[in-house]
Short mmCIF file of C-alpha atoms and ligand atoms in Angstrom, two decimals:
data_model
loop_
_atom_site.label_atom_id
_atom_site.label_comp_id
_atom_site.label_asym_id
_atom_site.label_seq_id
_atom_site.Cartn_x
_atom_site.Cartn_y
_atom_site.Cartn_z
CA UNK A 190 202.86 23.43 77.16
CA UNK A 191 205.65 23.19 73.97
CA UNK A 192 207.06 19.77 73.55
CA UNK A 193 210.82 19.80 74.25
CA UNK A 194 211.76 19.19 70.88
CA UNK A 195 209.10 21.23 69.19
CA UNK A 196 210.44 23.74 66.74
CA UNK A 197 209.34 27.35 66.72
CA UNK A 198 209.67 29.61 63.56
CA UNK A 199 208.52 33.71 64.18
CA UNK A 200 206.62 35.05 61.49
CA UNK A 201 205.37 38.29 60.48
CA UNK A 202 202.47 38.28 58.31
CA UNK A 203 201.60 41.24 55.62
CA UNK A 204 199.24 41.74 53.02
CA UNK A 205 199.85 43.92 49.46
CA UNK A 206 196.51 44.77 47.83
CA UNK A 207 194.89 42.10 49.84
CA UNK A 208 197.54 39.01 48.62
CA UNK A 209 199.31 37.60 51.69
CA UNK A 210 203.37 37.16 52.33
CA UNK A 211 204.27 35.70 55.13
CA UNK A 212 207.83 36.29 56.27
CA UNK A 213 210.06 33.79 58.06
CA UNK A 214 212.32 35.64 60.36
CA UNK A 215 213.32 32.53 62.59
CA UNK A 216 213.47 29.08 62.74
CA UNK A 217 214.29 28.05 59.21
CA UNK A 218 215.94 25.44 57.36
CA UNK A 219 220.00 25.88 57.09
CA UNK A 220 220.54 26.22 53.37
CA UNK A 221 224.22 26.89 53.46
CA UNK A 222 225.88 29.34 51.84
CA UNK A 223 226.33 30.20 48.06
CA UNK A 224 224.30 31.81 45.28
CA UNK A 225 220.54 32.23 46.60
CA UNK A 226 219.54 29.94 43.62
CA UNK A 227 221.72 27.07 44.35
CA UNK A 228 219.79 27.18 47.92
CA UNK A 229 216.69 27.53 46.44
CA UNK A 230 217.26 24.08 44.74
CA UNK A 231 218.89 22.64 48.33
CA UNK A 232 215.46 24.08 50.06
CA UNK A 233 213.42 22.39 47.42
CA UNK A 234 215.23 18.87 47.64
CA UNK A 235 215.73 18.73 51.36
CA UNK A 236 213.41 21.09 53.58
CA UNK A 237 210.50 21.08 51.43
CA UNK A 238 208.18 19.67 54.13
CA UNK A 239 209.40 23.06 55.99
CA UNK A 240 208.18 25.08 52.96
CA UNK A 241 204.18 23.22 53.22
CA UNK A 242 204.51 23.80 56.70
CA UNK A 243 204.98 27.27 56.61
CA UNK A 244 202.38 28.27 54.11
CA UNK A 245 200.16 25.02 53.83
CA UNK A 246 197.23 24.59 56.16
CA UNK A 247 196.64 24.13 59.18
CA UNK A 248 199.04 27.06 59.79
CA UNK A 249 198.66 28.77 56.41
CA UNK A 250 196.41 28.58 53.71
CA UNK A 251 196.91 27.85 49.84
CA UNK A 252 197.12 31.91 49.41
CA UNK A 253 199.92 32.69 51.63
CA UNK A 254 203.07 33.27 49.67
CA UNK A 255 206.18 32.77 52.22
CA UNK A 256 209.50 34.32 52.16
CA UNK A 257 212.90 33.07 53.70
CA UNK A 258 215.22 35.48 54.59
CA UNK A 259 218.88 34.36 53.82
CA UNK A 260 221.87 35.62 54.01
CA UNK A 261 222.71 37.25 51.11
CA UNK A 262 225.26 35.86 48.68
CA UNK A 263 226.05 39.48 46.88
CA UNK A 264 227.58 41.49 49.50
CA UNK A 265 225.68 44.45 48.47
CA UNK A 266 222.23 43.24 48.93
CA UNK A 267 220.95 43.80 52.43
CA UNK A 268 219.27 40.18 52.44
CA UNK A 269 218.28 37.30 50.49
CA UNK A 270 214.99 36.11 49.71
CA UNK A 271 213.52 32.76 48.64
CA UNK A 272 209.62 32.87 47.55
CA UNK A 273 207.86 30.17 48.18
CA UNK A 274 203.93 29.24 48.24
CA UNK A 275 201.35 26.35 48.38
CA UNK A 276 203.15 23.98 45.84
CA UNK A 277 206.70 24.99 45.32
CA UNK A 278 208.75 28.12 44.96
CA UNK A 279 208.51 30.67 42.80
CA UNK A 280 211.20 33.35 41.33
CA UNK A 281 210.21 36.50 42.09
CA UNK A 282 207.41 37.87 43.72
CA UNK A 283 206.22 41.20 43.44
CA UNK A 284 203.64 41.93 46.14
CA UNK A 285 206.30 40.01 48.56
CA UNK A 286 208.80 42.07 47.89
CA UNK A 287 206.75 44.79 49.15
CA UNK A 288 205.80 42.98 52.38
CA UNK A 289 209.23 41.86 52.97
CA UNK A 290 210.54 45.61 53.12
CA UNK A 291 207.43 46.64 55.12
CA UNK A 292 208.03 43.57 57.08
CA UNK A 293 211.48 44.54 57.71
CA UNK A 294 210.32 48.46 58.16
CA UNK A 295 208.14 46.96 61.17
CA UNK A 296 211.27 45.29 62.64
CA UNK A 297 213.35 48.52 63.06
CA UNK A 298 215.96 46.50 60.43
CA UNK A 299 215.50 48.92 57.50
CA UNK A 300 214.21 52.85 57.31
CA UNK A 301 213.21 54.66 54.53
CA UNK A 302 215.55 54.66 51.26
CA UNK A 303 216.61 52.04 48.64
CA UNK A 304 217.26 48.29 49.66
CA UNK A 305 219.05 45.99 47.23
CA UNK A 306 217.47 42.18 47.44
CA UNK A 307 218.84 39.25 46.31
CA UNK A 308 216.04 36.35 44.62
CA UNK A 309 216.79 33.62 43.15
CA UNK A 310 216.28 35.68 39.58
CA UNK A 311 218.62 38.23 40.06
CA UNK A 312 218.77 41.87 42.24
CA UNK A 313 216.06 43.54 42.76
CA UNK A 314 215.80 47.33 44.43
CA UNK A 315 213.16 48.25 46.81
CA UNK A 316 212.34 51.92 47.61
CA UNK A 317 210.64 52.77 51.06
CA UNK A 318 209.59 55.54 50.16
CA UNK A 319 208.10 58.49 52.85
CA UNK A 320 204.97 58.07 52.24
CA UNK A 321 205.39 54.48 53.52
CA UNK A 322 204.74 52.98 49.77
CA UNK A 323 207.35 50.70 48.70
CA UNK A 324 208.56 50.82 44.96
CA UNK A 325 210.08 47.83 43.49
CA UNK A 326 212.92 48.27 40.82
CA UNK A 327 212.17 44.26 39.46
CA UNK A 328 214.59 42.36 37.32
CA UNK A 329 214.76 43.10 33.53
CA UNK A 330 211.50 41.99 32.00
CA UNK A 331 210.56 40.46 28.97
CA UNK A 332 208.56 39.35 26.00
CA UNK A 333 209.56 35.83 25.08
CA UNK A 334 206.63 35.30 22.33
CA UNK A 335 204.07 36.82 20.64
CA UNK A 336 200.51 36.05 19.57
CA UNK A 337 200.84 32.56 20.70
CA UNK A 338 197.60 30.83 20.09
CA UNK A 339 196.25 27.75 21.57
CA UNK A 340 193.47 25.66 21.78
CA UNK A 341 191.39 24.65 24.64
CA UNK A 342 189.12 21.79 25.96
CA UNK A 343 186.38 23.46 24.43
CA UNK A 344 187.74 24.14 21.33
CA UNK A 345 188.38 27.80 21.56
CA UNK A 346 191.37 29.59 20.35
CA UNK A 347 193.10 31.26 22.73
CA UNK A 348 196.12 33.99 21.99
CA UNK A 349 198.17 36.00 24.00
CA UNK A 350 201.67 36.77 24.84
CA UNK A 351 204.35 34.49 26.70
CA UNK A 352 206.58 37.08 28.90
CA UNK A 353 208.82 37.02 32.06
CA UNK A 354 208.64 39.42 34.84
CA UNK A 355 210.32 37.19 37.62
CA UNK A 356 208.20 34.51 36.66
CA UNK A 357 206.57 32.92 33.80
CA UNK A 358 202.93 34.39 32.42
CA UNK A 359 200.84 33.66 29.56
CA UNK A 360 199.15 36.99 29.09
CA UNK A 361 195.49 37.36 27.57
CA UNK A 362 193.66 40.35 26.73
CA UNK A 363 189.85 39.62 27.50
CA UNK A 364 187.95 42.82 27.13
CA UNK A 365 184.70 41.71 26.88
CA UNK A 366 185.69 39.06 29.96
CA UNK A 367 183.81 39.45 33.76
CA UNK A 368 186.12 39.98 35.51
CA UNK A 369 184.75 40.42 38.72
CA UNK A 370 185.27 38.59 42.48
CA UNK A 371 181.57 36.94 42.06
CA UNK A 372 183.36 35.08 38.88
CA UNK A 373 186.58 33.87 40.53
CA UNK A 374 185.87 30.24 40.01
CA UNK A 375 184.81 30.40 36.23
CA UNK A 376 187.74 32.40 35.93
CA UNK A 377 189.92 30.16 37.67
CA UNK A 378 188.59 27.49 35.43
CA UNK A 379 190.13 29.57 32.53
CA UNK A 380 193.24 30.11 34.05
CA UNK A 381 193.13 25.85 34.35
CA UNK A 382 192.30 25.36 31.10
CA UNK A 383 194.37 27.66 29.25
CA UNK A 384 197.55 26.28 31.41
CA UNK A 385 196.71 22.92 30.10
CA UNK A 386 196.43 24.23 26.66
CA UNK A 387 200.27 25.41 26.60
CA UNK A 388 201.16 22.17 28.19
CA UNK A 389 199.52 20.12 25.40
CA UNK A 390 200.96 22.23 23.08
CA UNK A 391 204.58 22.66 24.10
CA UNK A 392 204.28 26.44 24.59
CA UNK A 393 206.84 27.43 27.41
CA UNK A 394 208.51 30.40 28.32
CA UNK A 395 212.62 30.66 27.51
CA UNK A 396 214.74 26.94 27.57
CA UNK A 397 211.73 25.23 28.28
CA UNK A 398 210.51 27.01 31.52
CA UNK A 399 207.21 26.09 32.36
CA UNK A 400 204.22 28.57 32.40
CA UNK A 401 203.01 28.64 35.47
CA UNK A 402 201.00 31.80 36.02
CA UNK A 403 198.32 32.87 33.83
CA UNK A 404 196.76 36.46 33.37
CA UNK A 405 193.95 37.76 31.93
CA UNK A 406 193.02 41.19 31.22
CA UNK A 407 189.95 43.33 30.98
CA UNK A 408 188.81 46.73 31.40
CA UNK A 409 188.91 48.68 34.35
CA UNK A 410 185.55 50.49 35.55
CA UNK A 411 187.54 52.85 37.06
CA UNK A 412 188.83 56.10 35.54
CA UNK A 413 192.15 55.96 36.99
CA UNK A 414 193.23 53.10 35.95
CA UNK A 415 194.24 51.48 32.71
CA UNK A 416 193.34 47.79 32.98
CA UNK A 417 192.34 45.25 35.62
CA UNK A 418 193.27 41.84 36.01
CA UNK A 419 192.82 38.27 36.90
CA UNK A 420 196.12 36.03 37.85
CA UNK A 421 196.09 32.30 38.42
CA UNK A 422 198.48 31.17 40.12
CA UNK A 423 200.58 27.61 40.27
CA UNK A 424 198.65 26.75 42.98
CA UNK A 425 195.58 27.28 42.00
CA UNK A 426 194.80 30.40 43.82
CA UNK A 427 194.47 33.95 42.21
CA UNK A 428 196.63 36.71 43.46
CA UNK A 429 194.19 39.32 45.57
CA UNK A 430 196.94 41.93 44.62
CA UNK A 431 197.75 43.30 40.92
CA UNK A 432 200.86 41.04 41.18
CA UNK A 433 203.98 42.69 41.07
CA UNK A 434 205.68 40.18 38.66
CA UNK A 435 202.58 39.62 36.50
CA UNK A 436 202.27 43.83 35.78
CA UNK A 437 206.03 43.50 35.35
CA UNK A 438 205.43 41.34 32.79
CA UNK A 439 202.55 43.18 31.27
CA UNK A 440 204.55 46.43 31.12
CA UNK A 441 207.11 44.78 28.79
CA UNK A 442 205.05 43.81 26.48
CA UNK A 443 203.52 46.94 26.37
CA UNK A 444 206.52 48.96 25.63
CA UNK A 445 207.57 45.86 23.04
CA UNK A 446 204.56 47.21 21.59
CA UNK A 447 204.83 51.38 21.54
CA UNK A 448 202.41 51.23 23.86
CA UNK A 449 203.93 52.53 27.31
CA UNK A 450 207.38 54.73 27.11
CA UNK A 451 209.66 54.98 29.74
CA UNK A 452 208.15 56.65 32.42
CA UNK A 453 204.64 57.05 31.54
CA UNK A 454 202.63 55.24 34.52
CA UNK A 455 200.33 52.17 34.24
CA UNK A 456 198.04 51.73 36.25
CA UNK A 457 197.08 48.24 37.00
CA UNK A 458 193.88 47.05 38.85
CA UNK A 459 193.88 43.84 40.20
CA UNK A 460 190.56 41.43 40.86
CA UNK A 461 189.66 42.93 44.29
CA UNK A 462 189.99 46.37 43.59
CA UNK A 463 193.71 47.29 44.47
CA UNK A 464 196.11 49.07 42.17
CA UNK A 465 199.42 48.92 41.16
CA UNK A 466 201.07 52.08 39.55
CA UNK A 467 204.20 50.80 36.95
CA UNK A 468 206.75 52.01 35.07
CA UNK A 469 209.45 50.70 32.69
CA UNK A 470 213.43 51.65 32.33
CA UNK A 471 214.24 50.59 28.85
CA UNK A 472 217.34 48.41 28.46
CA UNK A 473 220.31 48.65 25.48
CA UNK A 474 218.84 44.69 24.60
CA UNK A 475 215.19 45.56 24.36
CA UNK A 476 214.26 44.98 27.74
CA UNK A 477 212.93 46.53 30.35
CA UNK A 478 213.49 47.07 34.27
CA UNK A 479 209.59 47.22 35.66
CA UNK A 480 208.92 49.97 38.59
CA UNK A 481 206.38 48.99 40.47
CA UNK A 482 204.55 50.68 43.57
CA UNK A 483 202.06 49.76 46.06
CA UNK A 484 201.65 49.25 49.72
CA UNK A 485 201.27 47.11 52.34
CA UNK A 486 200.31 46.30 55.74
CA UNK A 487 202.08 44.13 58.81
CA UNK A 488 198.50 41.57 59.94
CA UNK A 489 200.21 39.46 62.30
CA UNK A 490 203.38 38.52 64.27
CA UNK A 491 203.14 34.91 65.08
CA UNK A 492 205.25 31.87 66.35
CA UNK A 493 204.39 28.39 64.37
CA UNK A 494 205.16 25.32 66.45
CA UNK A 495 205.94 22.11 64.67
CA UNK A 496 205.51 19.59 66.58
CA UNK A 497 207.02 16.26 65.44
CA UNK A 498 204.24 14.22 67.23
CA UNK A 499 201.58 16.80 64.86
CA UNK A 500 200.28 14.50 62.11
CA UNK A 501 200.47 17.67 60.22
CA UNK A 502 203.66 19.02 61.15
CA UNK A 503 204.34 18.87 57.29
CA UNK A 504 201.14 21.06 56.26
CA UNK A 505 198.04 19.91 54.26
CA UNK A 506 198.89 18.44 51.29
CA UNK A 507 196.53 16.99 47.99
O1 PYC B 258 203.16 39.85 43.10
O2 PYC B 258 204.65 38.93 41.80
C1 PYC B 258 203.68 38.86 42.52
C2 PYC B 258 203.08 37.54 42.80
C3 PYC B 258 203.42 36.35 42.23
C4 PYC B 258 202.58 35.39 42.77
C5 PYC B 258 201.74 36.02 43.67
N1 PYC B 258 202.07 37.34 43.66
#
């Protein structure tokens, strides 16, 4: 039997290339009204035990990205979005936005077509496309810095790029690297370490924004596709998918470099075996808007109780 004053928030949970969104449809925090990043800040400061709740265990698990739907502040956009995951929130996310519109597909709220979303970053445009693929028009993406080097633990020099793509990576080519699912942890490790690095040394991404995903990439054993990858994430987990904002990054850097044009595809290969296909839109300033196209599946429609009387009503925390 529910306690009287239990509180129920419906879920629908999705995975894209094996990474996990879980979308809030009910039951969350009021966050007012205004610009979705001034209620990202009021959802950090005052609901944040709703956001460990959501995602944290014993309901979640540290993989789980979340998503709050809020009404949008730009009139165009059919709905705002606030990611969110095991330790805080996050800009954009790319394999959310793909769960959220197959999320929403699964509802009956949207058919196939373009959706404009608003994040706390800035518009994005999702296509749901016949075929039942979405493909994600990101915000304008970026190299901030190149050949950044830095030194770890161990002594090694590390170098690689600092770039935005909805969030902040550090980007490392590692051919030679293993980077395989039996290697997670070593890699993880890596991900730790090099994080650290750019923290001892001051290395952030644009006005001081911390780096808080890390990305490593290697070659692909398979013939149709370009690279793979490994992301840490701020939580400590690694994305399962390609990660949307991560390739978005990637894809900048590799036009910065004459290395992708405008519309040639990339095909990125994340660390279980899922793919990502990318392209870029150049910009007049030297950016780039990232395409990017995968799919994704509905897992689960669920109702969380949180129950005040629950020692954990508030998630698992460290
Ligand atoms: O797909 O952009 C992404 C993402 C970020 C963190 C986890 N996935």
């Amino acid at each position: 039997m529910v306690a009287i004053d239990t509180r129920i928030v419906e879920v629908i949970d999705s995975h894209t290339g094996g990474e996990p969104t879980r979308v809030v449809v009910s039951g969350g925090p009021d966050l007012g009204s205004g610009p979705i990043f001034e209620r990202r800040e009021r959802f950090r400061a005052e609901h944040d035990n709703f956001r460990s709740a959501v995602v944290n265990e014993p309901r979640g698990s540290d993989v789980i990205v979340g998503a709050l739907l809020c009404e949008p502040f730009d009139k165009a956009s059919m709905t705002g979005v606030i990611f969110f995951n095991n330790v805080g929130y996050i800009g954009m996310c790319g394999h959310g936005t793909i769960g959220l519109v197959v999320t929403l597909a699964h509802l009956g709220r949207i058919g196939t077509g373009t959706h404009r979303i608003e994040t706390p970053v800035g518009i994005v445009e999702a296509a749901l496309l016949d075929s039942g693929k979405v493909r994600l028009a990101n915000v304008p993406s970026f190299r901030h810095e190149k050949d950044v080097h830095v030194r770890l633990e161990s002594g090694q020099l590390v170098t690689g790029d600092v770039a935005w793509g909805g969030n902040w990576f550090f980007l490392v080519d590692d051919p030679d690297a293993d980077l395989s699912l039996a290697n997670v942890e070593q890699l993880s490790d890596r991900g730790w370490q090099i994080r650290r690095a750019l923290a001892r040394a001051g290395v952030t991404g644009a006005d001081g924004a911390e780096i808080d995903h890390v990305e490593l990439f290697g070659r692909s054993q398979r013939s149709d596709c370009d690279s793979r990858n490994f992301v840490l994430c701020p939580g400590g987990q690694y994305d399962r998918s390609p990660c949307g904002t991560g390739t978005s990054a990637k894809v900048a850097c590799l036009y910065e470099d004459g290395k992708l044009v405008p519309g040639q595809v990339w095909r990125q290969e994340g660390i279980v075996g899922t793919v990502f296909e990318a392209t870029v839109k150049a910009l007049d300033d030297g950016k780039v808007i990232p395409t990017i196209q995968g799919s994704a599946y509905v897992t689960a429609e669920s109702r969380l109780l949180l129950d005040p009387r629950d020692p954990f009503v508030g998630g698992l925390t460290s």
